[in-house]
Structure formats: structure tokens, C-alpha cells
mmCIF file of C-alpha atoms in Angstrom:
data_model
loop_
_atom_site.group_PDB
_atom_site.id
_atom_site.type_symbol
_atom_site.label_atom_id
_atom_site.label_comp_id
_atom_site.label_asym_id
_atom_site.label_seq_id
_atom_site.Cartn_x
_atom_site.Cartn_y
_atom_site.Cartn_z
ATOM 1 C CA MET P 1 -9.173 -0.518 -12.929
ATOM 2 C CA PRO P 2 -12.981 -0.431 -13.161
ATOM 3 C CA LEU P 3 -13.706 -1.270 -9.522
ATOM 4 C CA MET P 4 -11.244 1.320 -8.266
ATOM 5 C CA ASN P 5 -13.003 3.834 -10.498
ATOM 6 C CA THR P 6 -16.515 2.958 -9.285
ATOM 7 C CA ALA P 7 -18.419 4.669 -6.494
ATOM 8 C CA PHE P 8 -20.362 2.253 -4.281
ATOM 9 C CA ALA P 9 -21.706 2.194 -0.746
ATOM 10 C CA PRO P 10 -19.622 0.254 1.804
ATOM 11 C CA GLY P 11 -20.934 -3.297 1.943
ATOM 12 C CA LYS P 12 -21.910 -3.288 -1.738
ATOM 13 C CA CYS P 13 -18.570 -4.099 -3.354
ATOM 14 C CA ARG P 14 -19.288 -7.646 -4.496
ATOM 15 C CA GLU P 15 -22.801 -6.660 -5.551
ATOM 16 C CA THR P 16 -21.324 -3.824 -7.624
ATOM 17 C CA VAL P 17 -19.024 -6.224 -9.462
ATOM 18 C CA GLU P 18 -21.802 -8.727 -10.124
ATOM 19 C CA ALA P 19 -24.026 -5.980 -11.524
ATOM 20 C CA MET P 20 -21.508 -5.132 -14.262
ATOM 21 C CA ALA P 21 -22.164 -6.443 -17.758
ATOM 22 C CA SER P 22 -20.221 -9.575 -18.717
ATOM 23 C CA GLY P 23 -16.899 -8.879 -20.374
ATOM 24 C CA PRO P 24 -13.420 -7.537 -19.656
ATOM 25 C CA ARG P 25 -14.599 -4.743 -17.348
ATOM 26 C CA ARG P 26 -16.429 -7.148 -15.069
ATOM 27 C CA ASP P 27 -13.606 -9.711 -15.144
ATOM 28 C CA ILE P 28 -11.000 -7.115 -14.204
ATOM 29 C CA ALA P 29 -13.285 -5.772 -11.468
ATOM 30 C CA ALA P 30 -13.567 -9.310 -10.078
ATOM 31 C CA ALA P 31 -9.770 -9.586 -10.044
ATOM 32 C CA GLU P 32 -9.588 -6.254 -8.202
ATOM 33 C CA TYR P 33 -12.196 -7.429 -5.699
ATOM 34 C CA HIS P 34 -10.280 -10.606 -4.960
ATOM 35 C CA TYR P 35 -6.990 -8.726 -4.692
ATOM 36 C CA PHE P 36 -8.260 -6.055 -2.327
ATOM 37 C CA THR P 37 -9.931 -8.685 -0.125
ATOM 38 C CA GLY P 38 -6.649 -10.517 0.338
ATOM 39 C CA ARG P 39 -7.073 -13.362 -2.168
ATOM 40 C CA PRO P 40 -4.084 -12.935 -4.486
ATOM 41 C CA GLU P 41 -4.243 -16.420 -6.024
ATOM 42 C CA GLU P 42 -7.724 -15.770 -7.400
ATOM 43 C CA ALA P 43 -6.791 -12.255 -8.487
ATOM 44 C CA ALA P 44 -3.714 -13.445 -10.377
ATOM 45 C CA LYS P 45 -5.647 -16.185 -12.154
ATOM 46 C CA GLU P 46 -8.368 -13.768 -13.287
ATOM 47 C CA ALA P 47 -5.905 -11.068 -14.358
ATOM 48 C CA GLU P 48 -3.659 -13.480 -16.269
ATOM 49 C CA ALA P 49 -6.279 -13.969 -18.965
ATOM 50 C CA TYR P 50 -5.950 -10.286 -19.929
ATOM 51 C CA LEU P 51 -2.179 -9.816 -19.900
ATOM 52 C CA THR P 52 -2.092 -9.812 -23.712
ATOM 53 C CA SER P 53 -5.584 -8.420 -24.304
ATOM 54 C CA PRO P 54 -6.046 -6.078 -27.300
ATOM 55 C CA ASP P 55 -8.180 -3.972 -24.926
ATOM 56 C CA MET P 56 -5.361 -1.802 -23.584
ATOM 57 C CA GLY P 57 -7.334 -0.616 -20.583
ATOM 58 C CA ALA P 58 -7.956 -4.204 -19.525
ATOM 59 C CA ARG P 59 -4.351 -5.099 -20.319
ATOM 60 C CA LEU P 60 -2.840 -2.328 -18.186
ATOM 61 C CA SER P 61 -5.189 -3.104 -15.315
ATOM 62 C CA ALA P 62 -4.446 -6.815 -15.551
ATOM 63 C CA CYS P 63 -0.690 -6.223 -15.487
ATOM 64 C CA LEU P 64 -0.921 -4.088 -12.338
ATOM 65 C CA ILE P 65 -3.134 -6.582 -10.512
ATOM 66 C CA TYR P 66 -1.035 -9.516 -11.705
ATOM 67 C CA ALA P 67 2.198 -7.867 -10.558
ATOM 68 C CA TYR P 68 1.017 -7.161 -7.034
ATOM 69 C CA ALA P 69 -0.901 -10.412 -6.610
ATOM 70 C CA ASN P 70 2.209 -12.371 -7.557
ATOM 71 C CA LEU P 71 4.266 -10.551 -4.912
ATOM 72 C CA SER P 72 2.033 -12.112 -2.266
ATOM 73 C CA ILE P 73 2.064 -15.508 -3.958
ATOM 74 C CA GLY P 74 5.853 -15.441 -4.121
ATOM 75 C CA GLU P 75 5.996 -15.673 -7.915
ATOM 76 C CA ILE P 76 8.578 -12.919 -8.281
ATOM 77 C CA GLN P 77 9.478 -13.541 -11.926
ATOM 78 C CA ARG P 78 5.822 -13.188 -12.883
ATOM 79 C CA ALA P 79 5.531 -10.002 -10.849
ATOM 80 C CA GLU P 80 8.628 -8.541 -12.494
ATOM 81 C CA PHE P 81 7.349 -9.517 -15.943
ATOM 82 C CA ALA P 82 4.109 -7.612 -15.329
ATOM 83 C CA LEU P 83 5.964 -4.581 -13.967
ATOM 84 C CA GLY P 84 8.119 -4.621 -17.093
ATOM 85 C CA GLU P 85 4.993 -4.634 -19.230
ATOM 86 C CA LEU P 86 3.771 -1.510 -17.427
ATOM 87 C CA ASN P 87 7.001 0.331 -18.187
ATOM 88 C CA ALA P 88 6.924 -0.860 -21.794
ATOM 89 C CA ALA P 89 3.382 0.479 -22.152
ATOM 90 C CA LEU P 90 4.511 3.849 -20.825
ATOM 91 C CA THR P 91 7.386 3.948 -23.327
ATOM 92 C CA ALA P 92 5.013 3.193 -26.196
ATOM 93 C CA ALA P 93 2.294 5.561 -25.001
ATOM 94 C CA GLY P 94 3.626 8.518 -26.998
ATOM 95 C CA GLN P 95 1.986 7.126 -30.122
ATOM 96 C CA GLN P 96 -1.395 6.734 -28.431
ATOM 97 C CA SER P 97 -4.261 9.046 -27.466
ATOM 98 C CA PRO P 98 -3.820 11.481 -24.558
ATOM 99 C CA GLN P 99 -6.242 9.394 -22.489
ATOM 100 C CA PHE P 100 -4.166 6.267 -23.042
ATOM 101 C CA GLN P 101 -0.990 8.166 -22.206
ATOM 102 C CA ALA P 102 -2.597 9.292 -18.951
ATOM 103 C CA ALA P 103 -3.683 5.742 -18.093
ATOM 104 C CA ALA P 104 -0.217 4.355 -18.865
ATOM 105 C CA ALA P 105 1.449 7.024 -16.736
ATOM 106 C CA PHE P 106 -0.946 6.363 -13.859
ATOM 107 C CA ILE P 107 -0.403 2.604 -13.934
ATOM 108 C CA ALA P 108 3.394 2.867 -14.288
ATOM 109 C CA ALA P 109 3.620 5.370 -11.421
ATOM 110 C CA THR P 110 1.499 3.110 -9.237
ATOM 111 C CA GLY P 111 3.711 0.123 -10.028
ATOM 112 C CA ALA P 112 6.899 2.011 -9.134
ATOM 113 C CA VAL P 113 5.920 4.179 -6.175
ATOM 114 C CA LEU P 114 4.231 1.468 -4.138
ATOM 115 C CA LEU P 115 7.357 -0.653 -4.451
ATOM 116 C CA HIS P 116 9.455 2.381 -3.465
ATOM 117 C CA LEU P 117 11.304 2.177 -6.779
ATOM 118 C CA PRO P 118 12.523 5.090 -8.920
ATOM 119 C CA LEU P 119 9.953 6.445 -11.353
ATOM 120 C CA PRO P 120 10.441 5.412 -15.002
ATOM 121 C CA GLU P 121 12.484 7.894 -17.039
ATOM 122 C CA GLU P 122 9.549 8.441 -19.418
ATOM 123 C CA MET P 123 7.204 9.442 -16.569
ATOM 124 C CA PRO P 124 5.452 12.752 -17.329
ATOM 125 C CA GLU P 125 4.672 15.217 -14.560
ATOM 126 C CA ALA P 126 1.547 14.307 -12.636
ATOM 127 C CA LYS P 127 -0.155 17.591 -13.512
ATOM 128 C CA SER P 128 -0.021 16.654 -17.190
ATOM 129 C CA PHE P 129 -1.996 13.427 -16.850
ATOM 130 C CA LEU P 130 -4.119 13.759 -13.698
ATOM 131 C CA PRO P 131 -6.849 15.885 -15.373
ATOM 132 C CA LEU P 132 -7.294 13.234 -18.071
ATOM 133 C CA LEU P 133 -8.100 10.453 -15.603
ATOM 134 C CA PRO P 134 -11.684 9.649 -14.533
ATOM 135 C CA PRO P 135 -12.548 10.618 -10.934
ATOM 136 C CA GLY P 136 -11.851 7.327 -9.140
ATOM 137 C CA LEU P 137 -8.520 6.761 -10.846
ATOM 138 C CA ARG P 138 -7.612 10.395 -10.296
ATOM 139 C CA ALA P 139 -8.235 9.912 -6.583
ATOM 140 C CA PHE P 140 -5.974 6.868 -6.497
ATOM 141 C CA ALA P 141 -3.351 8.685 -8.583
ATOM 142 C CA LEU P 142 -3.366 11.428 -5.955
ATOM 143 C CA TYR P 143 -2.831 8.750 -3.306
ATOM 144 C CA VAL P 144 0.204 7.624 -5.334
ATOM 145 C CA GLN P 145 1.405 11.225 -5.489
ATOM 146 C CA ALA P 146 0.912 11.599 -1.726
ATOM 147 C CA HIS P 147 2.802 8.346 -1.149
ATOM 148 C CA TYR P 148 5.633 9.625 -3.339
ATOM 149 C CA LEU P 149 5.826 12.843 -1.297
ATOM 150 C CA TYR P 150 5.822 10.761 1.892
ATOM 151 C CA LEU P 151 8.878 8.899 0.595
ATOM 152 C CA LYS P 152 10.536 12.279 0.052
ATOM 153 C CA GLN P 153 9.691 13.088 3.711
ATOM 154 C CA GLU P 154 7.367 15.911 2.642
ATOM 155 C CA TYR P 155 4.783 14.789 5.185
ATOM 156 C CA GLY P 156 2.815 18.021 5.467
ATOM 157 C CA HIS P 157 2.516 18.367 1.684
ATOM 158 C CA SER P 158 1.467 14.733 1.377
ATOM 159 C CA ALA P 159 -1.178 15.071 4.101
ATOM 160 C CA GLY P 160 -2.482 18.239 2.460
ATOM 161 C CA ILE P 161 -3.023 16.400 -0.827
ATOM 162 C CA VAL P 162 -4.895 13.648 1.005
ATOM 163 C CA GLU P 163 -7.158 16.034 2.899
ATOM 164 C CA ALA P 164 -7.932 18.055 -0.233
ATOM 165 C CA THR P 165 -8.603 14.966 -2.350
ATOM 166 C CA LEU P 166 -11.000 13.514 0.225
ATOM 167 C CA ALA P 167 -12.734 16.879 0.609
ATOM 168 C CA MET P 168 -13.309 17.086 -3.149
ATOM 169 C CA GLY P 169 -15.279 13.860 -3.404
ATOM 170 C CA ALA P 170 -12.783 10.988 -3.319
ATOM 171 C CA ALA P 171 -14.590 9.541 -0.312
ATOM 172 C CA ALA P 172 -17.288 8.307 -2.721
ATOM 173 C CA TYR P 173 -14.773 5.834 -4.195
ATOM 174 C CA PRO P 174 -14.076 3.317 -1.419
ATOM 175 C CA ILE P 175 -10.846 1.764 -2.701
ATOM 176 C CA PRO P 176 -9.004 5.037 -3.375
ATOM 177 C CA ALA P 177 -10.444 6.460 -0.143
ATOM 178 C CA ILE P 178 -9.000 3.607 1.933
ATOM 179 C CA TYR P 179 -5.559 4.128 0.457
ATOM 180 C CA LEU P 180 -5.753 7.911 0.885
ATOM 181 C CA HIS P 181 -6.631 7.536 4.554
ATOM 182 C CA LEU P 182 -3.759 5.072 5.034
ATOM 183 C CA VAL P 183 -1.147 7.419 3.586
ATOM 184 C CA ALA P 184 -2.542 10.120 5.878
ATOM 185 C CA VAL P 185 -1.848 7.788 8.823
ATOM 186 C CA MET P 186 1.730 7.455 7.573
ATOM 187 C CA ASP P 187 2.095 11.230 7.318
ATOM 188 C CA TYR P 188 0.600 12.102 10.675
ATOM 189 C CA MET P 189 2.531 9.389 12.492
ATOM 190 C CA SER P 190 5.703 10.762 10.926
ATOM 191 C CA MET P 191 4.749 14.163 12.353
ATOM 192 C CA LYS P 192 3.806 12.582 15.726
ATOM 193 C CA GLN P 193 0.204 13.735 15.363
ATOM 194 C CA THR P 194 -1.220 10.477 16.656
ATOM 195 C CA ASP P 195 -4.806 11.673 17.144
ATOM 196 C CA ARG P 196 -5.097 12.654 13.475
ATOM 197 C CA ALA P 197 -3.426 9.410 12.435
ATOM 198 C CA GLU P 198 -5.890 7.377 14.482
ATOM 199 C CA ALA P 199 -8.869 9.249 13.037
ATOM 200 C CA HIS P 200 -7.749 8.448 9.497
ATOM 201 C CA LEU P 201 -7.073 4.810 10.343
ATOM 202 C CA LEU P 202 -10.530 4.372 11.823
ATOM 203 C CA LYS P 203 -12.100 6.033 8.802
ATOM 204 C CA ALA P 204 -10.229 3.675 6.485
ATOM 205 C CA TRP P 205 -11.365 0.748 8.630
ATOM 206 C CA GLU P 206 -14.973 1.949 8.601
ATOM 207 C CA ILE P 207 -14.925 1.971 4.797
ATOM 208 C CA ALA P 208 -13.035 -1.311 4.388
ATOM 209 C CA ARG P 209 -14.579 -3.627 6.958
ATOM 210 C CA PRO P 210 -18.079 -4.099 5.449
ATOM 211 C CA ASP P 211 -16.530 -5.513 2.259
ATOM 212 C CA ASP P 212 -13.449 -7.065 3.874
ATOM 213 C CA LEU P 213 -11.179 -4.790 1.806
ATOM 214 C CA ILE P 214 -8.199 -5.424 4.084
ATOM 215 C CA GLU P 215 -5.333 -5.870 1.610
ATOM 216 C CA GLY P 216 -4.212 -2.247 1.870
ATOM 217 C CA PHE P 217 -3.792 -2.498 5.625
ATOM 218 C CA GLY P 218 -1.419 -5.417 5.219
ATOM 219 C CA GLU P 219 0.498 -3.689 2.431
ATOM 220 C CA HIS P 220 1.045 -0.551 4.524
ATOM 221 C CA HIS P 221 1.603 -2.218 7.896
ATOM 222 C CA GLY P 222 5.249 -1.270 8.346
ATOM 223 C CA LEU P 223 4.572 2.357 7.396
ATOM 224 C CA LEU P 224 1.659 2.951 9.762
ATOM 225 C CA GLY P 225 3.734 3.563 12.876
ATOM 226 C CA ALA P 226 2.333 0.645 14.905
ATOM 227 C CA MET P 227 -1.139 2.170 14.602
ATOM 228 C CA LEU P 228 -2.645 -1.201 13.658
ATOM 229 C CA GLU P 229 -1.229 -2.690 16.858
ATOM 230 C CA ALA P 230 -2.488 0.248 18.910
ATOM 231 C CA VAL P 231 -5.995 0.556 17.421
ATOM 232 C CA ILE P 232 -7.095 -2.486 15.378
ATOM 233 C CA LYS P 233 -5.541 -5.325 17.370
ATOM 234 C CA PRO P 234 -7.328 -4.620 20.709
ATOM 235 C CA LYS P 235 -10.822 -4.292 19.198
ATOM 236 C CA TRP P 236 -10.642 -6.591 16.185
ATOM 237 C CA PRO P 237 -8.031 -9.246 17.059
ATOM 238 C CA GLU P 238 -9.127 -11.785 14.430
ATOM 239 C CA ASP P 239 -9.079 -9.199 11.676
ATOM 240 C CA PHE P 240 -5.673 -8.058 12.906
ATOM 241 C CA LYS P 241 -4.334 -11.619 12.567
ATOM 242 C CA ARG P 242 -5.533 -11.755 8.970
ATOM 243 C CA ILE P 243 -3.926 -8.403 8.226
ATOM 244 C CA ILE P 244 -0.624 -9.658 9.640
ATOM 245 C CA ASP P 245 -0.857 -12.774 7.457
ATOM 246 C CA ILE P 246 -1.231 -10.466 4.447
ATOM 247 C CA THR P 247 1.707 -8.388 5.682
ATOM 248 C CA TYR P 248 4.064 -11.356 5.887
ATOM 249 C CA ARG P 249 3.100 -12.625 2.433
ATOM 250 C CA PHE P 250 3.148 -9.262 0.695
ATOM 251 C CA SER P 251 6.277 -7.894 2.371
ATOM 252 C CA SER P 252 8.261 -11.015 1.536
ATOM 253 C CA GLY P 253 7.576 -10.555 -2.175
ATOM 254 C CA TRP P 254 7.927 -6.766 -1.930
ATOM 255 C CA ARG P 255 11.446 -7.072 -0.512
ATOM 256 C CA ARG P 256 12.486 -9.570 -3.187
ATOM 257 C CA VAL P 257 11.783 -6.915 -5.817
ATOM 258 C CA HIS P 258 12.622 -3.755 -3.876
ATOM 259 C CA ASN P 259 15.890 -4.737 -2.206
ATOM 260 C CA PRO P 260 17.846 -5.930 -5.292
ATOM 261 C CA LYS P 261 16.658 -3.020 -7.447
ATOM 262 C CA THR P 262 17.444 -0.297 -4.893
ATOM 263 C CA GLY P 263 20.273 -1.746 -2.827
ATOM 264 C CA HIS P 264 18.242 -0.832 0.254
ATOM 265 C CA ASP P 265 18.346 -3.853 2.554
ATOM 266 C CA VAL P 266 14.939 -3.557 4.224
ATOM 267 C CA ALA P 267 14.899 -6.055 7.090
ATOM 268 C CA ASP P 268 13.208 -9.383 6.396
ATOM 269 C CA ASP P 269 13.884 -11.382 9.555
ATOM 270 C CA LEU P 270 11.986 -9.326 12.139
ATOM 271 C CA THR P 271 8.511 -10.070 13.427
ATOM 272 C CA THR P 272 5.919 -7.468 12.504
ATOM 273 C CA THR P 273 5.915 -6.194 16.099
ATOM 274 C CA GLU P 274 9.698 -5.894 16.164
ATOM 275 C CA PHE P 275 9.638 -4.115 12.828
ATOM 276 C CA VAL P 276 7.081 -1.439 13.734
ATOM 277 C CA ILE P 277 8.722 -0.747 17.094
ATOM 278 C CA ALA P 278 12.130 -0.557 15.420
ATOM 279 C CA MET P 279 10.605 1.830 12.849
ATOM 280 C CA LEU P 280 9.434 4.158 15.601
ATOM 281 C CA ALA P 281 12.787 3.918 17.385
ATOM 282 C CA ALA P 282 14.598 4.702 14.143
ATOM 283 C CA ARG P 283 12.370 7.767 13.804
ATOM 284 C CA ASP P 284 13.599 9.010 17.194
ATOM 285 C CA TRP P 285 10.575 8.042 19.248
ATOM 286 C CA THR P 286 11.650 7.517 22.844
ATOM 287 C CA THR P 287 11.065 4.243 24.649
ATOM 288 C CA GLN P 288 8.392 5.910 26.775
ATOM 289 C CA GLU P 289 6.601 7.401 23.760
ATOM 290 C CA ILE P 290 6.465 3.982 22.081
ATOM 291 C CA ALA P 291 5.257 2.350 25.287
ATOM 292 C CA GLU P 292 2.453 4.885 25.710
ATOM 293 C CA HIS P 293 1.432 4.587 22.055
ATOM 294 C CA LEU P 294 1.145 0.800 22.232
ATOM 295 C CA LYS P 295 -0.023 0.676 25.866
ATOM 296 C CA ILE P 296 2.778 -1.689 26.833
ATOM 297 C CA SER P 297 5.593 -1.404 29.353
ATOM 298 C CA ALA P 298 8.845 0.382 28.632
ATOM 299 C CA ASN P 299 10.688 -2.860 29.385
ATOM 300 C CA THR P 300 8.676 -4.664 26.694
ATOM 301 C CA VAL P 301 9.611 -1.958 24.190
ATOM 302 C CA LYS P 302 13.278 -2.277 25.148
ATOM 303 C CA THR P 303 13.097 -6.047 24.713
ATOM 304 C CA HIS P 304 11.669 -5.722 21.187
ATOM 305 C CA ILE P 305 14.258 -3.113 20.191
ATOM 306 C CA SER P 306 17.104 -5.187 21.611
ATOM 307 C CA GLU P 307 15.899 -8.263 19.732
ATOM 308 C CA ALA P 308 15.611 -6.263 16.494
ATOM 309 C CA MET P 309 19.151 -4.924 16.907
ATOM 310 C CA ARG P 310 20.443 -8.420 17.690
ATOM 311 C CA LYS P 311 18.863 -9.878 14.544
ATOM 312 C CA LEU P 312 20.155 -7.023 12.399
ATOM 313 C CA HIS P 313 23.621 -7.038 13.997
ATOM 314 C CA VAL P 314 23.566 -3.352 14.918
ATOM 315 C CA GLU P 315 24.570 -1.744 18.181
ATOM 316 C CA ASN P 316 22.405 1.370 18.428
ATOM 317 C CA ARG P 317 19.067 2.760 17.335
ATOM 318 C CA LYS P 318 20.620 5.087 14.799
ATOM 319 C CA ASP P 319 21.909 2.098 12.839
ATOM 320 C CA LEU P 320 18.378 0.656 12.587
ATOM 321 C CA LYS P 321 17.501 3.254 9.964
ATOM 322 C CA GLN P 322 19.309 1.483 7.150
ATOM 323 C CA TYR P 323 16.992 -1.516 7.555
ATOM 324 C CA MET P 324 13.717 0.368 7.948
ATOM 325 C CA LEU P 325 11.185 1.855 5.529
ATOM 326 C CA LEU P 326 12.404 5.422 6.037
#
């Protein structure tokens, strides 16, 4: 993942890719650029050429990009093929150099954790491979670790990793930095520390907007505690619409992989607004707290929750949890 591992000033992403020497590194960076700017069709096409590359770094990177791009395109078999290749690479990594083993572990963990799937059985402990990764990939690997701790509801621990990683220089790498700030939003919203969550969201947005690196916002929408609706939508309504388009495309593919593999029936027939409000309700936010957070009336909140419960055929807020990303 050469672009992820490159430090560049916000607004210089495309220029950074174009300045790379011709070859696999530049081609993969271009696929990353198109993926992170919400153009999965282009990303998948560029990554596909390297799925069987003898350059294992390019091959692993291509498989990860190809898997996630195809979720948004709706090509689920292709996405699952690429995810399988990541796990196969991890299984075979024992015969390779320590650096390759670290790269394989990083890529396989990223493929599993972001889909909220169990880690592969061959996965080594993070502390064994993190030191072997270059700085940008290490920063993103720590985002993956923070995301994993979030899924285990260890919100304070997760937020601590994010804050420490950013303090130690990860902010120089825009793509990992965006994702680190987003998982911090998830953590602080889970702890009802909305001011800290908003600060991290705005920092992520400040980094992302000059290069249009908005894919991560769409990917994380349902986990951000309606913070996009509260902060981005009022000031940047057109950007918000694009993020929601990404959310619908990505989440549709995400569920088609996640739900069958885990048996967790994450809701797929709610609007994005219904989903985020139902998420907050399932996390025991009161109607008034949700209303104040989104600056809408309590009656509007009740209407959205009632509609979500009607669509999901449940009778109380407690039963919403089985359909949410909790």
C-alpha cells in the first residue's frame, strides 16, 4: 500500500502519485487514490492487473484494494476471492522473510477486522509484526488494532491507541490519519464524549477534504454515532450526499459478506438516518439526547425510531441491538 505509506501535504495526493516512478508501486498507488476518493470501479480495474503479480507486495496490496472496491461495486464473489487470497498469503507466510510475514499479517488483519469478521487462525499477535512495518503502514495497522478493540467495546483503550499513534507522527500520513481520527469518533461517541468526537471528525475532514479522500467517511458512517449528520451535513451538504451514496454502496456489499459469515443480521432496509438514530437508541441514548445531538425535535427522533422498529419487526429499543453494529 504505497500511498497509505507515503507522507504528503493535504491537497497533494494526486500529485504524489503522479510523481512516483512508473511501475507496480505507482499503479497500486493510483488504485489506492481512486479507492479512497470513492471511485471503486477504477480502483478495482487497476488492482486486478496485480492480483497474480510475482511482486508479493503489489499482490497483497492489490488483493486488499480489489476486495474492498468490489464490495461497493456489488461483485461479492470477486471480493470474497480476494479476501481468500489474503488469508492464503498469511498461511503461506511462515516460509517467507519476517518483513513479508509482517505485511501478510497486516493485510489479513485489515481484511478481517474492517468487515467485523473473526481474525484468521494463523494471525500472530500484533506486537510481533507491528515493529517490522514501515511507519505509514504501522499507523494504519494501529488503526486496525484500535478498531478491533472498539469491536470488543474497549473504547478507552482504543482511543488511547489512537491518541498515542497520532502524537507519535502518524498525522504525517494522511490516509492512516483519517482512519485513526474516525475510529476515535467511534470511541468517544460510545463513551458519550461528543465534544472529543466532533474534534476528531473535523480533523479527519480537514485532512480529507483537499484531496476528496471521502471513502472512509462512507465506510464508517453507521459507527460514527450520527456525527456526520450533526456536523458535516449542515456545513457541507453536497459532500454529505456523496458520503451517503458511498455508504449505501459499501454497506450493501459489506452486509453480503459479513452477515452470512457471522450470522449477525445487520439491518439492510433502513435509511442511513434511521440506522444511525436506531444505533444511538440501541446504545441507550435517550430520545432527548439524540434530539439535542442532531438538533432536531424529540418527535422527529421518535418517528425515526418507530419506523426502524416497524421495518425490523421489533417492539422495543432493546431488541434493536441485534440489528445494529454493536
